[in-house]
Amino acid sequence: MLAGVLTKTIRDRWVAFVVGSVAIGLFTVFGMAVYSGIDVSFYAGMPEPLLGLMGISDVTDISGLAYGAIFSFMGAMTLAGLAIWVGAGVVAGEERSGTVSLLLGNPKSRTHVLLSGAGALVLLTALGALIMLIGGLLSPVILDVGIGGRNIGALTFHLFANALVYGFIALAIGAWTGNGGLATGVAAAVMVVSYIAVGLLPLFKGLEDVARVFPWYYFDGSDPQFNGIDWGHIGVLAAVSGILAVLAVIGWNRRDLKGRSTGRTMVDRLRSSPITRRIVDRLAGSAAVSRIWTRTISEHQALLVVTAYIMALVGVFYGPLYSLLPAEVLGMADQLPKELLALVGNADMS
């Protein structure tokens, strides 16, 4: 049973990890190719907060920019997002689809079922990290670019351990609540807030050590691409993931499980109020097709609310950050190839 649930989870979700990881590998090749064709000295004038948030710790050569902007930012976000997706679906997804009773109908304990899903989470995240590592190692070979002694293996290992934390956050919340949307939303919020906090808190006197509270600090706080694996930081990330796994087991074993989606949705609550009932009934319509989108939104209300909050926070944050950029950086778009600018609608820095 343990192997059965584990292999089923991997079978159902491996494609997304392969596609996402291969995409990061291709972006690494693309990034190095683009950087090799332009003057990258303008990065030296950027404020440290912006460079840190872009994942760039070294602006002296092409590979440093590519690994920083693509691996340490895009790669880390992609792998963590995929881990969250799996973690939220391990138990909460089974409850939502009504298949949890089939899993538990076998002569195995709840703990076995949960741990098999957790094992699939670890293996799938490792698969994604391995593919990214291969892409990261092949990119400079393909383009004949030196990497300056960088330890891409150490960077990728930190990236893997970091992603697992957010996946296990989603797993634990899903195990306690049975709500996949809430698990996804909260885990994603923790990831984004952690990323922003680690980038900004060191700028404020007296708050430098507060950054250590957030998991993202233990991902790149030791600069693993130059200093190798920091086993102390890896130990912290592994311990957090382990604690979350234990909490998931406790919550999963103590809660009454839902054989199907039974929660009271946002639409249900709005319909219970005389003020909003007419509007909601009009939006929902009378035909079966017209109800699909309203029910879908309602069922994912936790993710919707948390995502809206995150985007509002990021929107407020980027205004002041933009004002820190020097004039020469604001004109950097003039140095970029037309093909690259076309990908973003021929936009300027603003």
Coordinates of C-alpha atoms in Angstrom, one line a residue:
M1 CA 0.0 0.0 0.0
L2 CA 2.8 2.4 0.9
A3 CA 4.5 1.8 -2.4
G4 CA 1.2 1.9 -4.2
V5 CA 0.2 5.4 -3.0
L6 CA 3.7 6.7 -3.5
T7 CA 3.9 5.5 -7.1
K8 CA 0.4 6.7 -7.9
T9 CA 1.3 10.2 -6.6
I10 CA 4.5 10.2 -8.6
R11 CA 2.7 8.9 -11.7
D12 CA 0.1 11.5 -11.5
R13 CA 2.4 14.5 -11.0
W14 CA 5.8 13.8 -12.5
V15 CA 5.1 15.5 -15.8
A16 CA 4.7 19.0 -14.2
F17 CA 8.1 18.6 -12.5
V18 CA 9.8 17.6 -15.7
V19 CA 8.2 20.4 -17.7
G20 CA 8.9 23.1 -15.0
S21 CA 12.5 22.0 -14.4
V22 CA 13.3 21.7 -18.1
A23 CA 11.9 25.2 -18.6
I24 CA 14.3 26.5 -16.0
G25 CA 17.1 24.8 -17.7
L26 CA 16.2 26.3 -21.1
F27 CA 15.8 29.7 -19.4
T28 CA 19.4 29.3 -18.0
V29 CA 20.7 28.7 -21.5
F30 CA 18.7 31.6 -22.9
G31 CA 19.8 33.9 -20.0
M32 CA 23.4 33.2 -20.5
A33 CA 23.1 33.8 -24.3
V34 CA 21.3 37.1 -23.8
Y35 CA 23.8 38.3 -21.1
S36 CA 26.7 37.4 -23.3
G37 CA 25.4 39.8 -26.0
I38 CA 24.9 42.9 -23.9
D39 CA 26.9 45.1 -21.6
V40 CA 26.0 43.9 -18.1
S41 CA 27.9 46.6 -16.2
F42 CA 24.6 48.4 -15.5
Y43 CA 23.9 45.8 -12.8
A44 CA 26.7 47.2 -10.7
G45 CA 24.7 50.4 -10.3
M46 CA 21.6 48.7 -9.0
P47 CA 20.8 48.9 -5.3
E48 CA 21.6 45.9 -3.3
P49 CA 18.0 45.3 -2.2
L50 CA 16.9 44.8 -5.8
L51 CA 19.9 42.6 -6.6
G52 CA 19.1 40.5 -3.6
L53 CA 15.5 40.1 -4.5
M54 CA 16.5 39.0 -8.0
G55 CA 18.8 36.4 -6.5
I56 CA 21.9 38.0 -7.8
S57 CA 24.9 38.0 -5.5
D58 CA 27.6 38.5 -8.1
V59 CA 27.5 40.9 -11.0
T60 CA 31.1 40.4 -12.2
D61 CA 30.3 37.9 -15.0
I62 CA 27.6 36.4 -17.2
S63 CA 27.2 33.1 -15.3
G64 CA 26.7 34.9 -12.0
L65 CA 23.9 36.9 -13.4
A66 CA 22.2 33.9 -15.1
Y67 CA 22.5 31.6 -12.1
G68 CA 21.3 34.3 -9.7
A69 CA 18.3 35.7 -11.7
I70 CA 17.2 32.3 -13.0
F71 CA 18.3 29.6 -10.6
S72 CA 18.1 31.5 -7.3
F73 CA 14.9 33.3 -8.2
M74 CA 12.9 31.7 -10.9
G75 CA 14.1 28.1 -10.2
A76 CA 13.6 28.4 -6.5
M77 CA 10.0 29.8 -6.9
T78 CA 9.2 27.2 -9.6
L79 CA 10.3 24.2 -7.6
A80 CA 8.8 25.5 -4.3
G81 CA 5.5 26.1 -6.2
L82 CA 5.4 22.6 -7.5
A83 CA 6.2 21.2 -4.1
I84 CA 3.3 23.2 -2.6
W85 CA 1.0 21.8 -5.3
V86 CA 2.0 18.2 -4.4
G87 CA 1.9 18.8 -0.6
A88 CA -1.6 20.3 -0.8
G89 CA -2.9 17.5 -2.9
V90 CA -1.5 14.5 -1.0
V91 CA -4.4 14.3 1.5
A92 CA -6.6 17.3 0.9
G93 CA -6.8 16.6 -2.8
E94 CA -7.8 13.0 -2.1
E95 CA -10.6 14.2 0.2
R96 CA -11.7 16.8 -2.3
S97 CA -12.0 14.2 -5.1
G98 CA -13.7 11.7 -2.8
T99 CA -11.0 9.0 -3.2
V100 CA -9.7 9.1 0.3
S101 CA -12.1 6.4 1.4
L102 CA -10.6 4.1 -1.3
L103 CA -7.1 4.7 0.0
L104 CA -8.1 4.1 3.6
G105 CA -10.2 1.0 2.7
N106 CA -6.9 -1.0 2.4
P107 CA -5.4 -2.7 5.5
K108 CA -2.9 0.1 6.1
S109 CA -3.0 2.9 8.6
R110 CA -3.6 6.6 7.9
T111 CA 0.1 7.2 8.8
H112 CA 1.2 4.9 6.0
V113 CA -1.0 6.7 3.5
L114 CA 0.3 10.1 4.6
L115 CA 4.0 9.1 4.7
S116 CA 3.7 7.6 1.2
G117 CA 2.4 10.9 -0.1
A118 CA 5.2 12.7 1.8
G119 CA 7.7 10.3 0.2
A120 CA 6.3 11.2 -3.2
L121 CA 6.7 14.9 -2.4
V122 CA 10.4 14.4 -1.6
L123 CA 11.1 12.2 -4.6
L124 CA 9.3 14.5 -7.1
T125 CA 11.1 17.6 -5.7
A126 CA 14.4 15.8 -5.9
L127 CA 13.6 14.9 -9.6
G128 CA 12.9 18.6 -10.3
A129 CA 16.1 19.7 -8.6
L130 CA 18.1 17.0 -10.5
I131 CA 16.8 18.2 -13.9
M132 CA 17.6 21.8 -13.0
L133 CA 21.1 20.8 -11.9
I134 CA 21.7 19.1 -15.3
G135 CA 20.4 22.1 -17.1
G136 CA 22.6 24.4 -15.0
L137 CA 25.7 22.3 -15.7
L138 CA 25.1 22.0 -19.4
S139 CA 24.3 25.6 -20.1
P140 CA 27.8 27.0 -19.7
V141 CA 29.2 24.0 -21.7
I142 CA 26.8 24.6 -24.6
L143 CA 27.6 28.3 -24.7
D144 CA 31.3 28.0 -23.8
V145 CA 30.9 30.3 -20.8
G146 CA 33.1 30.0 -17.7
I147 CA 31.3 29.7 -14.3
G148 CA 34.2 31.0 -12.2
G149 CA 34.4 28.0 -9.8
R150 CA 30.7 28.2 -8.8
N151 CA 29.3 25.2 -7.0
I152 CA 26.0 24.7 -8.8
G153 CA 25.4 21.4 -7.1
A154 CA 25.5 23.1 -3.7
L155 CA 23.1 25.8 -4.9
T156 CA 20.7 23.2 -6.3
F157 CA 20.8 21.2 -3.0
H158 CA 19.9 24.2 -1.0
L159 CA 17.1 25.0 -3.5
F160 CA 15.8 21.4 -3.0
A161 CA 15.8 21.7 0.8
N162 CA 14.1 25.1 0.6
A163 CA 11.3 23.9 -1.7
L164 CA 10.5 20.9 0.6
V165 CA 9.8 23.3 3.5
Y166 CA 6.9 25.0 1.6
G167 CA 5.7 21.6 0.3
F168 CA 5.5 20.3 3.9
I169 CA 3.7 23.4 5.0
A170 CA 1.0 22.7 2.5
L171 CA 1.0 19.0 3.5
A172 CA 0.5 19.9 7.2
I173 CA -2.2 22.4 6.6
G174 CA -4.0 20.1 4.2
A175 CA -3.8 17.2 6.7
W176 CA -5.2 19.3 9.6
T177 CA -8.0 21.0 7.6
G178 CA -8.7 19.0 4.5
N179 CA -8.8 22.2 2.5
G180 CA -6.4 22.2 -0.4
G181 CA -7.0 25.8 -1.3
L182 CA -6.1 27.0 2.2
A183 CA -3.0 24.8 2.2
T184 CA -1.8 26.1 -1.1
G185 CA -2.6 29.7 -0.3
V186 CA -0.9 29.8 3.1
A187 CA 2.2 27.9 1.9
A188 CA 2.5 30.3 -1.1
A189 CA 2.1 33.3 1.2
V190 CA 4.8 32.0 3.6
M191 CA 7.1 31.5 0.6
V192 CA 6.6 35.0 -0.8
V193 CA 6.7 36.8 2.5
S194 CA 9.8 34.8 3.4
Y195 CA 11.5 35.7 0.1
I196 CA 10.7 39.4 0.5
A197 CA 11.6 39.6 4.2
V198 CA 15.0 38.0 3.7
G199 CA 15.7 40.5 1.0
L200 CA 14.6 43.6 2.9
L201 CA 15.1 43.0 6.6
P202 CA 18.9 43.2 6.5
L203 CA 18.6 46.8 5.2
F204 CA 17.2 47.9 8.6
K205 CA 19.5 48.3 11.5
G206 CA 18.6 45.9 14.3
L207 CA 16.5 43.7 12.1
E208 CA 19.3 41.8 10.4
D209 CA 18.9 38.7 12.6
V210 CA 15.1 38.7 12.2
A211 CA 15.7 37.4 8.7
R212 CA 16.9 34.1 10.2
V213 CA 13.3 33.4 11.2
F214 CA 12.3 32.8 7.6
P215 CA 13.2 29.6 5.6
W216 CA 14.4 31.6 2.6
Y217 CA 17.4 32.8 4.6
Y218 CA 18.7 29.2 4.9
F219 CA 18.4 28.8 1.1
D220 CA 20.8 31.4 0.0
G221 CA 22.0 33.2 3.2
S222 CA 25.3 31.3 3.1
D223 CA 25.7 31.9 -0.6
P224 CA 26.1 28.2 -1.4
Q225 CA 27.2 28.7 -5.1
F226 CA 30.5 30.1 -3.7
N227 CA 30.8 28.6 -0.3
G228 CA 29.4 25.1 -0.9
I229 CA 26.8 23.3 1.1
D230 CA 26.1 24.8 4.5
W231 CA 25.1 21.8 6.5
G232 CA 23.9 23.9 9.4
H233 CA 21.4 25.7 7.1
I234 CA 20.4 22.4 5.4
G235 CA 19.9 20.9 8.9
V236 CA 17.5 23.8 9.8
L237 CA 15.5 23.3 6.6
A238 CA 15.4 19.5 7.1
A239 CA 14.4 19.9 10.8
V240 CA 11.5 22.3 9.8
S241 CA 10.3 19.8 7.2
G242 CA 10.5 17.0 9.6
I243 CA 8.5 18.8 12.3
L244 CA 5.9 19.7 9.7
A245 CA 5.7 16.1 8.7
V246 CA 5.1 15.0 12.3
L247 CA 2.4 17.7 12.6
A248 CA 0.8 16.5 9.4
V249 CA 0.6 12.9 10.8
I250 CA -0.9 14.2 14.1
G251 CA -3.5 16.3 12.3
W252 CA -4.3 13.5 9.7
N253 CA -4.9 10.9 12.5
R254 CA -7.0 13.0 14.8
R255 CA -9.4 14.6 12.3
D256 CA -12.7 13.2 10.8
L257 CA -12.0 12.9 7.1
K258 CA -14.3 14.1 4.4
G259 CA -15.2 11.5 1.8
R260 CA -16.1 14.4 -0.6
S261 CA -16.1 18.2 -0.7
T262 CA -18.6 19.3 1.9
G263 CA -17.5 22.7 3.1
R264 CA -19.8 25.7 3.1
T265 CA -18.6 27.7 0.2
M266 CA -18.4 31.5 -0.3
V267 CA -21.4 31.4 -2.6
D268 CA -23.4 29.6 0.1
R269 CA -22.6 32.2 2.7
L270 CA -23.4 35.1 0.3
R271 CA -26.7 33.5 -0.5
S272 CA -27.6 33.3 3.2
S273 CA -27.6 37.1 3.4
P274 CA -30.6 39.0 2.1
I275 CA -28.3 41.8 1.0
T276 CA -26.2 39.7 -1.3
R277 CA -28.6 36.8 -2.2
R278 CA -30.1 38.4 -5.3
I279 CA -26.7 39.4 -6.7
V280 CA -25.2 35.9 -6.2
D281 CA -28.3 34.2 -7.6
R282 CA -28.0 36.4 -10.7
L283 CA -24.3 35.7 -11.1
A284 CA -24.8 31.9 -10.6
G285 CA -27.6 31.8 -13.1
S286 CA -30.0 29.0 -13.6
A287 CA -28.2 26.8 -16.2
A288 CA -25.8 24.2 -15.0
V289 CA -22.9 25.5 -17.1
S290 CA -23.2 29.0 -15.6
R291 CA -22.7 27.6 -12.2
I292 CA -19.4 25.9 -12.9
W293 CA -17.2 29.0 -12.8
T294 CA -18.9 30.4 -9.6
R295 CA -18.5 27.1 -7.8
T296 CA -14.9 26.8 -8.9
I297 CA -14.1 30.3 -7.6
S298 CA -16.0 29.5 -4.4
E299 CA -14.2 26.2 -3.8
H300 CA -10.8 27.9 -4.2
Q301 CA -11.8 31.0 -2.1
A302 CA -8.9 30.6 0.4
L303 CA -6.3 30.5 -2.5
L304 CA -8.1 33.4 -4.1
V305 CA -8.0 35.6 -1.0
V306 CA -4.4 34.8 -0.1
T307 CA -3.2 35.3 -3.7
A308 CA -5.0 38.7 -3.9
Y309 CA -3.3 39.7 -0.6
I310 CA 0.1 38.7 -1.8
M311 CA -0.2 40.6 -5.1
A312 CA -1.4 43.7 -3.2
L313 CA 1.6 43.5 -0.9
V314 CA 4.0 43.1 -3.9
G315 CA 2.3 46.0 -5.7
V316 CA 2.8 48.3 -2.7
F317 CA 6.4 47.1 -2.2
Y318 CA 7.6 47.6 -5.8
G319 CA 6.7 51.3 -5.9
P320 CA 9.3 52.4 -3.3
L321 CA 11.8 49.9 -4.7
Y322 CA 11.5 51.5 -8.1
S323 CA 12.3 54.9 -6.7
L324 CA 15.7 53.6 -5.5
L325 CA 16.9 52.8 -9.0
P326 CA 19.5 55.3 -10.4
A327 CA 18.8 57.0 -13.7
E328 CA 21.3 54.9 -15.7
V329 CA 19.5 51.7 -14.5
L330 CA 16.1 53.0 -15.6
G331 CA 17.5 53.3 -19.1
M332 CA 18.8 49.8 -19.2
A333 CA 16.1 48.7 -21.7
D334 CA 18.0 50.6 -24.4
Q335 CA 20.8 48.0 -24.1
L336 CA 18.7 44.9 -24.4
P337 CA 18.1 43.1 -27.7
K338 CA 14.9 43.9 -29.5
E339 CA 13.9 40.2 -29.4
L340 CA 14.1 40.2 -25.6
L341 CA 12.1 43.4 -25.3
A342 CA 9.5 41.9 -27.6
L343 CA 8.8 39.2 -25.0
V344 CA 7.7 41.8 -22.5
G345 CA 5.8 44.0 -24.9
N346 CA 8.7 46.4 -25.7
A347 CA 8.4 47.7 -22.1
D348 CA 10.8 50.0 -20.3
M349 CA 11.9 49.5 -16.7
S350 CA 8.8 51.2 -15.3

